[in-house]
């Protein structure tokens, strides 16, 4: 009788735990710095619908606004299972695969989105394989516009920024050291700290895309924007291989298709929204400062000084050279 009672209790316990385990298996939690209700957030929600439909249910959660911490934090959360995926820029992606930095950490290297697309597509298969080897599946590639410099005071020449305190990503110590060697003052912070930091005077300048500056209201305090495409912000939506392998083949196919569609939509709309964001901020008082020919020459000279410090440090030397080679081919018409 005691044995029968024990078996019944064990059976009851298993039946109680089974729904919990099942729910955990059907859970997909995605983190991002993107603002709630932004283009990026909407695309992530759309992908979630495709996942749920193919999966036959499940719990899909998106954590926008950096609520899961900075991008370095999100990578850590994915590795320990607190998140199953993230939409991140190169800042976070390089924590997984350093060579991805080549698409974002080479200032003034890319002259157009066509060049960015060409190089990314050339490097994409090998890059996705590298992420897979590290335990992550790339579902979509996107971008968020060009980095522009927003500052409290007008600035057009590189030297104009040497008296300012610059926002710098907290986890990018090497980049901070490079800035210091060139005479600039980086202040390491996380994204959520940018607005209060510039409002209180902790920083005076922020490298940001126009869309992000508009969405976060940075421009209200940093009311000057340098009209210079310093570097593209490139990103990707990734999920852990563990969560990917838990999906059925049909779900994987549906998510792949939804991811490709979301990536294309993000790229197209984000590029369109750059000009729209600048125009909207100008109507509300933003001043756009355009470098003249001599000032532009100074910026190009600064980039040339940066490349030897970036190559082999921020960007693996072989990957740096690969990007340069692809750009030469593109500009020579060898496509």
Short mmCIF file of C-alpha atoms in Angstrom, two decimals:
data_model
loop_
_atom_site.label_atom_id
_atom_site.label_comp_id
_atom_site.label_asym_id
_atom_site.label_seq_id
_atom_site.Cartn_x
_atom_site.Cartn_y
_atom_site.Cartn_z
CA UNK A 1 0.00 0.00 0.00
CA UNK A 2 2.84 2.36 0.89
CA UNK A 3 4.58 1.55 -2.40
CA UNK A 4 1.36 2.22 -4.32
CA UNK A 5 0.92 5.53 -2.49
CA UNK A 6 4.52 6.50 -3.31
CA UNK A 7 4.03 5.67 -6.98
CA UNK A 8 0.80 7.70 -7.08
CA UNK A 9 2.56 10.66 -5.42
CA UNK A 10 5.45 10.42 -7.85
CA UNK A 11 3.03 10.27 -10.75
CA UNK A 12 1.20 13.33 -9.47
CA UNK A 13 4.50 15.19 -9.07
CA UNK A 14 5.55 14.35 -12.63
CA UNK A 15 2.18 15.44 -13.97
CA UNK A 16 2.52 18.76 -12.14
CA UNK A 17 6.05 19.36 -13.39
CA UNK A 18 5.43 18.32 -16.99
CA UNK A 19 3.51 21.46 -18.02
CA UNK A 20 6.27 23.59 -16.51
CA UNK A 21 8.96 21.79 -18.50
CA UNK A 22 6.85 22.02 -21.63
CA UNK A 23 6.34 25.74 -21.10
CA UNK A 24 10.07 26.23 -20.67
CA UNK A 25 10.76 24.39 -23.93
CA UNK A 26 8.32 26.68 -25.74
CA UNK A 27 9.76 29.94 -24.47
CA UNK A 28 11.65 32.43 -26.62
CA UNK A 29 12.91 35.58 -24.87
CA UNK A 30 14.58 38.25 -27.02
CA UNK A 31 16.50 41.28 -25.75
CA UNK A 32 17.35 44.50 -27.56
CA UNK A 33 18.36 48.10 -26.97
CA UNK A 34 15.79 49.20 -29.55
CA UNK A 35 13.01 51.42 -28.18
CA UNK A 36 9.57 49.98 -27.60
CA UNK A 37 7.23 50.36 -30.60
CA UNK A 38 10.18 51.25 -32.87
CA UNK A 39 10.65 49.67 -36.28
CA UNK A 40 13.01 47.11 -34.75
CA UNK A 41 10.65 46.22 -31.93
CA UNK A 42 7.74 45.79 -34.35
CA UNK A 43 9.76 43.47 -36.57
CA UNK A 44 10.74 41.35 -33.58
CA UNK A 45 7.08 41.06 -32.57
CA UNK A 46 6.17 39.99 -36.10
CA UNK A 47 8.82 37.29 -36.03
CA UNK A 48 7.37 36.11 -32.73
CA UNK A 49 3.98 35.62 -34.35
CA UNK A 50 5.58 33.43 -37.02
CA UNK A 51 7.33 31.41 -34.31
CA UNK A 52 4.18 30.95 -32.26
CA UNK A 53 2.10 29.96 -35.27
CA UNK A 54 4.61 27.38 -36.47
CA UNK A 55 5.29 26.17 -32.93
CA UNK A 56 1.61 25.79 -32.14
CA UNK A 57 1.79 28.14 -29.18
CA UNK A 58 4.48 29.13 -26.75
CA UNK A 59 5.63 32.15 -24.80
CA UNK A 60 7.43 34.78 -26.86
CA UNK A 61 8.75 37.84 -25.05
CA UNK A 62 10.68 40.86 -26.33
CA UNK A 63 12.56 43.05 -23.86
CA UNK A 64 13.13 46.46 -25.53
CA UNK A 65 14.82 49.64 -24.26
CA UNK A 66 17.85 47.81 -22.88
CA UNK A 67 15.78 46.42 -20.01
CA UNK A 68 18.06 43.36 -19.98
CA UNK A 69 21.16 45.52 -19.70
CA UNK A 70 23.71 46.54 -22.31
CA UNK A 71 24.59 44.35 -25.25
CA UNK A 72 27.47 42.71 -23.38
CA UNK A 73 24.99 41.84 -20.63
CA UNK A 74 22.60 40.34 -23.16
CA UNK A 75 25.32 38.08 -24.56
CA UNK A 76 26.02 36.86 -21.04
CA UNK A 77 22.30 36.28 -20.44
CA UNK A 78 22.05 34.21 -23.62
CA UNK A 79 25.01 32.09 -22.59
CA UNK A 80 23.43 31.22 -19.24
CA UNK A 81 19.94 30.70 -20.68
CA UNK A 82 18.17 33.78 -19.34
CA UNK A 83 17.61 34.97 -22.91
CA UNK A 84 17.26 32.85 -26.04
CA UNK A 85 18.10 35.60 -28.50
CA UNK A 86 18.89 39.25 -29.08
CA UNK A 87 18.82 41.92 -31.74
CA UNK A 88 22.16 43.64 -31.33
CA UNK A 89 24.68 45.88 -33.01
CA UNK A 90 28.30 44.97 -33.59
CA UNK A 91 29.05 46.15 -30.03
CA UNK A 92 27.37 43.02 -28.66
CA UNK A 93 27.99 40.69 -31.58
CA UNK A 94 31.76 41.11 -31.33
CA UNK A 95 31.58 39.61 -27.84
CA UNK A 96 30.71 36.37 -29.65
CA UNK A 97 32.73 36.74 -32.85
CA UNK A 98 35.34 39.56 -32.99
CA UNK A 99 35.62 39.63 -36.79
CA UNK A 100 32.11 41.11 -37.06
CA UNK A 101 33.61 44.41 -35.89
CA UNK A 102 34.88 44.95 -39.44
CA UNK A 103 31.40 46.04 -40.51
CA UNK A 104 31.15 48.86 -37.98
CA UNK A 105 34.49 49.72 -36.38
CA UNK A 106 36.28 51.09 -39.47
CA UNK A 107 35.33 54.81 -39.65
CA UNK A 108 34.88 56.44 -43.05
CA UNK A 109 35.76 53.13 -44.71
CA UNK A 110 32.31 52.72 -46.28
CA UNK A 111 31.01 55.44 -48.59
CA UNK A 112 27.48 54.13 -49.20
CA UNK A 113 24.94 51.52 -48.19
CA UNK A 114 25.65 49.75 -51.46
CA UNK A 115 29.22 49.19 -50.27
CA UNK A 116 28.04 47.98 -46.86
CA UNK A 117 25.61 45.53 -48.49
CA UNK A 118 28.24 44.25 -50.92
CA UNK A 119 30.87 43.58 -48.25
CA UNK A 120 28.38 42.08 -45.80
CA UNK A 121 27.03 39.70 -48.41
CA UNK A 122 30.54 38.63 -49.38
CA UNK A 123 31.39 37.91 -45.75
CA UNK A 124 27.99 36.63 -44.60
CA UNK A 125 28.33 32.83 -45.17
CA UNK A 126 31.67 32.58 -43.36
CA UNK A 127 30.48 34.95 -40.64
CA UNK A 128 27.32 32.95 -39.98
CA UNK A 129 29.41 29.78 -39.77
CA UNK A 130 31.64 31.43 -37.15
CA UNK A 131 28.59 32.37 -35.07
CA UNK A 132 27.23 28.84 -35.37
CA UNK A 133 30.54 27.45 -34.16
CA UNK A 134 30.16 29.70 -31.09
CA UNK A 135 26.65 28.38 -30.41
CA UNK A 136 24.48 31.04 -32.10
CA UNK A 137 22.27 31.09 -35.20
CA UNK A 138 21.95 34.31 -37.24
CA UNK A 139 18.34 34.86 -38.29
CA UNK A 140 18.53 38.34 -39.80
CA UNK A 141 21.00 41.05 -40.73
CA UNK A 142 20.04 44.68 -40.30
CA UNK A 143 21.40 48.16 -39.83
CA UNK A 144 20.30 51.30 -38.06
CA UNK A 145 21.74 54.21 -40.01
CA UNK A 146 25.03 56.08 -40.00
CA UNK A 147 26.73 57.27 -36.85
CA UNK A 148 26.67 61.06 -36.59
CA UNK A 149 28.13 63.15 -33.78
CA UNK A 150 25.61 65.01 -31.58
CA UNK A 151 27.08 67.65 -29.29
CA UNK A 152 26.10 70.56 -27.09
CA UNK A 153 28.40 72.97 -28.92
CA UNK A 154 28.81 73.34 -32.71
CA UNK A 155 31.69 71.29 -34.12
CA UNK A 156 32.98 70.66 -37.63
CA UNK A 157 36.68 69.81 -37.29
CA UNK A 158 38.05 66.76 -35.41
CA UNK A 159 39.91 69.08 -33.04
CA UNK A 160 36.63 70.75 -32.04
CA UNK A 161 35.72 67.60 -30.12
CA UNK A 162 38.91 67.40 -28.07
CA UNK A 163 37.49 69.70 -25.40
CA UNK A 164 34.35 67.55 -25.09
CA UNK A 165 33.57 64.49 -23.00
CA UNK A 166 32.49 61.70 -25.32
CA UNK A 167 30.07 58.85 -24.66
CA UNK A 168 31.85 55.51 -25.12
CA UNK A 169 30.50 51.97 -24.78
CA UNK A 170 31.34 50.67 -21.32
CA UNK A 171 32.68 47.35 -22.58
CA UNK A 172 34.96 48.76 -25.29
CA UNK A 173 38.14 49.48 -23.33
CA UNK A 174 40.40 49.21 -26.38
CA UNK A 175 38.39 51.83 -28.24
CA UNK A 176 38.58 54.11 -25.21
CA UNK A 177 42.37 53.76 -25.14
CA UNK A 178 42.60 54.66 -28.83
CA UNK A 179 40.46 57.76 -28.22
CA UNK A 180 42.70 58.84 -25.34
CA UNK A 181 45.85 58.43 -27.42
CA UNK A 182 44.34 60.72 -30.06
CA UNK A 183 43.55 63.40 -27.48
CA UNK A 184 39.85 62.72 -26.85
CA UNK A 185 38.05 62.13 -23.54
CA UNK A 186 35.84 59.03 -23.51
CA UNK A 187 33.36 58.47 -20.69
CA UNK A 188 32.36 54.78 -20.50
CA UNK A 189 28.62 54.33 -19.99
CA UNK A 190 25.74 52.07 -20.98
CA UNK A 191 23.06 53.15 -23.44
CA UNK A 192 20.48 53.78 -20.74
CA UNK A 193 22.85 56.30 -19.13
CA UNK A 194 23.27 58.51 -22.20
CA UNK A 195 20.33 60.88 -21.73
CA UNK A 196 20.84 61.63 -18.02
CA UNK A 197 24.60 61.88 -18.57
CA UNK A 198 24.28 64.52 -21.27
CA UNK A 199 21.60 66.38 -19.32
CA UNK A 200 23.80 66.60 -16.23
CA UNK A 201 27.01 67.46 -18.08
CA UNK A 202 28.76 64.16 -17.51
CA UNK A 203 29.19 64.00 -21.30
CA UNK A 204 29.04 66.66 -24.01
CA UNK A 205 28.97 64.59 -27.19
CA UNK A 206 27.31 61.36 -28.33
CA UNK A 207 28.01 59.28 -31.44
CA UNK A 208 24.51 58.19 -32.42
CA UNK A 209 22.28 57.43 -35.36
CA UNK A 210 19.71 60.16 -36.07
CA UNK A 211 16.84 57.78 -35.40
CA UNK A 212 18.17 56.88 -31.94
CA UNK A 213 18.86 60.55 -31.14
CA UNK A 214 15.26 61.40 -32.05
CA UNK A 215 13.69 58.45 -30.23
CA UNK A 216 15.63 59.10 -27.01
CA UNK A 217 15.41 62.91 -27.21
CA UNK A 218 19.20 63.27 -27.06
CA UNK A 219 19.04 66.14 -29.53
CA UNK A 220 17.11 68.30 -27.06
CA UNK A 221 20.30 68.69 -25.00
CA UNK A 222 22.89 67.93 -27.67
CA UNK A 223 21.40 70.23 -30.28
CA UNK A 224 24.21 70.11 -32.86
CA UNK A 225 24.75 67.31 -35.36
CA UNK A 226 27.81 66.86 -37.56
CA UNK A 227 26.70 65.99 -41.08
CA UNK A 228 29.26 63.21 -41.54
CA UNK A 229 28.66 59.49 -42.04
CA UNK A 230 31.30 58.28 -39.59
CA UNK A 231 30.39 54.58 -39.67
CA UNK A 232 27.34 52.38 -40.26
CA UNK A 233 25.59 50.77 -37.33
CA UNK A 234 25.26 47.15 -38.38
CA UNK A 235 23.49 44.46 -36.44
CA UNK A 236 21.89 41.05 -36.47
CA UNK A 237 19.18 39.05 -34.79
CA UNK A 238 20.64 35.90 -33.26
CA UNK A 239 19.26 33.04 -31.21
CA UNK A 240 21.12 30.40 -29.25
CA UNK A 241 21.76 27.12 -31.02
CA UNK A 242 20.16 25.36 -28.08
CA UNK A 243 16.85 27.17 -28.63
CA UNK A 244 17.16 26.68 -32.39
CA UNK A 245 17.72 22.94 -32.08
CA UNK A 246 14.62 22.69 -29.87
CA UNK A 247 12.46 23.92 -32.77
CA UNK A 248 10.90 21.53 -35.25
CA UNK A 249 12.15 21.69 -38.88
CA UNK A 250 8.89 23.37 -39.88
CA UNK A 251 9.32 25.99 -37.15
CA UNK A 252 12.92 26.59 -38.16
CA UNK A 253 11.87 27.20 -41.75
CA UNK A 254 9.11 29.59 -40.71
CA UNK A 255 11.45 31.51 -38.44
CA UNK A 256 14.15 31.63 -41.13
CA UNK A 257 11.68 33.13 -43.61
CA UNK A 258 10.33 35.59 -41.04
CA UNK A 259 13.88 36.58 -40.09
CA UNK A 260 14.92 37.23 -43.69
CA UNK A 261 11.80 39.34 -44.22
CA UNK A 262 12.36 41.28 -41.00
CA UNK A 263 16.00 41.95 -41.91
CA UNK A 264 15.10 43.28 -45.34
CA UNK A 265 12.38 45.49 -43.85
CA UNK A 266 14.70 46.81 -41.14
CA UNK A 267 17.42 47.69 -43.66
CA UNK A 268 15.03 49.42 -46.05
CA UNK A 269 13.08 51.38 -43.44
CA UNK A 270 16.05 52.25 -41.21
CA UNK A 271 17.86 53.90 -44.12
CA UNK A 272 14.75 55.85 -45.05
CA UNK A 273 14.22 56.96 -41.47
CA UNK A 274 17.69 58.54 -41.23
CA UNK A 275 16.69 61.52 -43.38
CA UNK A 276 13.22 61.65 -41.87
CA UNK A 277 14.66 61.73 -38.35
CA UNK A 278 17.08 64.54 -39.21
CA UNK A 279 14.27 66.57 -40.79
CA UNK A 280 12.05 66.03 -37.74
CA UNK A 281 14.79 67.15 -35.35
CA UNK A 282 15.60 70.21 -37.46
CA UNK A 283 11.99 71.31 -37.18
CA UNK A 284 12.41 71.13 -33.41
CA UNK A 285 15.63 73.11 -33.24
CA UNK A 286 18.49 70.78 -34.23
CA UNK A 287 21.41 72.54 -35.95
CA UNK A 288 23.15 70.54 -38.69
CA UNK A 289 26.83 71.43 -39.14
CA UNK A 290 28.41 70.44 -42.45
CA UNK A 291 32.22 70.20 -42.76
CA UNK A 292 33.85 72.15 -45.58
CA UNK A 293 36.47 70.63 -47.88
CA UNK A 294 39.40 71.36 -45.55
CA UNK A 295 37.54 70.02 -42.52
CA UNK A 296 36.56 66.91 -44.46
CA UNK A 297 40.19 66.39 -45.34
CA UNK A 298 41.01 66.51 -41.63
CA UNK A 299 38.40 63.86 -40.90
CA UNK A 300 39.80 61.58 -43.59
CA UNK A 301 43.31 62.09 -42.18
CA UNK A 302 42.02 61.13 -38.72
CA UNK A 303 40.51 57.93 -40.14
CA UNK A 304 43.83 57.06 -41.79
CA UNK A 305 45.56 57.51 -38.42
CA UNK A 306 42.99 55.26 -36.81
CA UNK A 307 43.26 52.32 -39.21
CA UNK A 308 46.66 51.02 -38.01
CA UNK A 309 45.36 51.12 -34.43
CA UNK A 310 42.11 49.36 -35.35
CA UNK A 311 43.68 46.66 -37.51
CA UNK A 312 44.66 43.75 -35.31
CA UNK A 313 43.05 45.28 -32.21
CA UNK A 314 39.41 46.20 -32.71
CA UNK A 315 39.25 44.24 -35.97
CA UNK A 316 41.28 41.08 -36.68
CA UNK A 317 43.99 41.91 -39.23
CA UNK A 318 42.86 39.30 -41.77
CA UNK A 319 39.25 40.53 -41.63
CA UNK A 320 40.35 44.17 -41.92
CA UNK A 321 42.30 43.30 -45.07
CA UNK A 322 39.37 41.29 -46.44
CA UNK A 323 37.06 44.31 -46.15
CA UNK A 324 39.60 46.55 -47.87
CA UNK A 325 39.93 43.99 -50.66
CA UNK A 326 36.17 43.70 -51.18
CA UNK A 327 35.82 47.48 -51.32
CA UNK A 328 38.57 47.73 -53.93
CA UNK A 329 36.74 45.17 -56.05
CA UNK A 330 33.43 46.98 -55.64
CA UNK A 331 34.89 50.35 -56.58
CA UNK A 332 36.67 48.82 -59.55
CA UNK A 333 33.42 47.29 -60.77
CA UNK A 334 34.53 43.71 -60.08
CA UNK A 335 31.24 42.42 -58.70
#
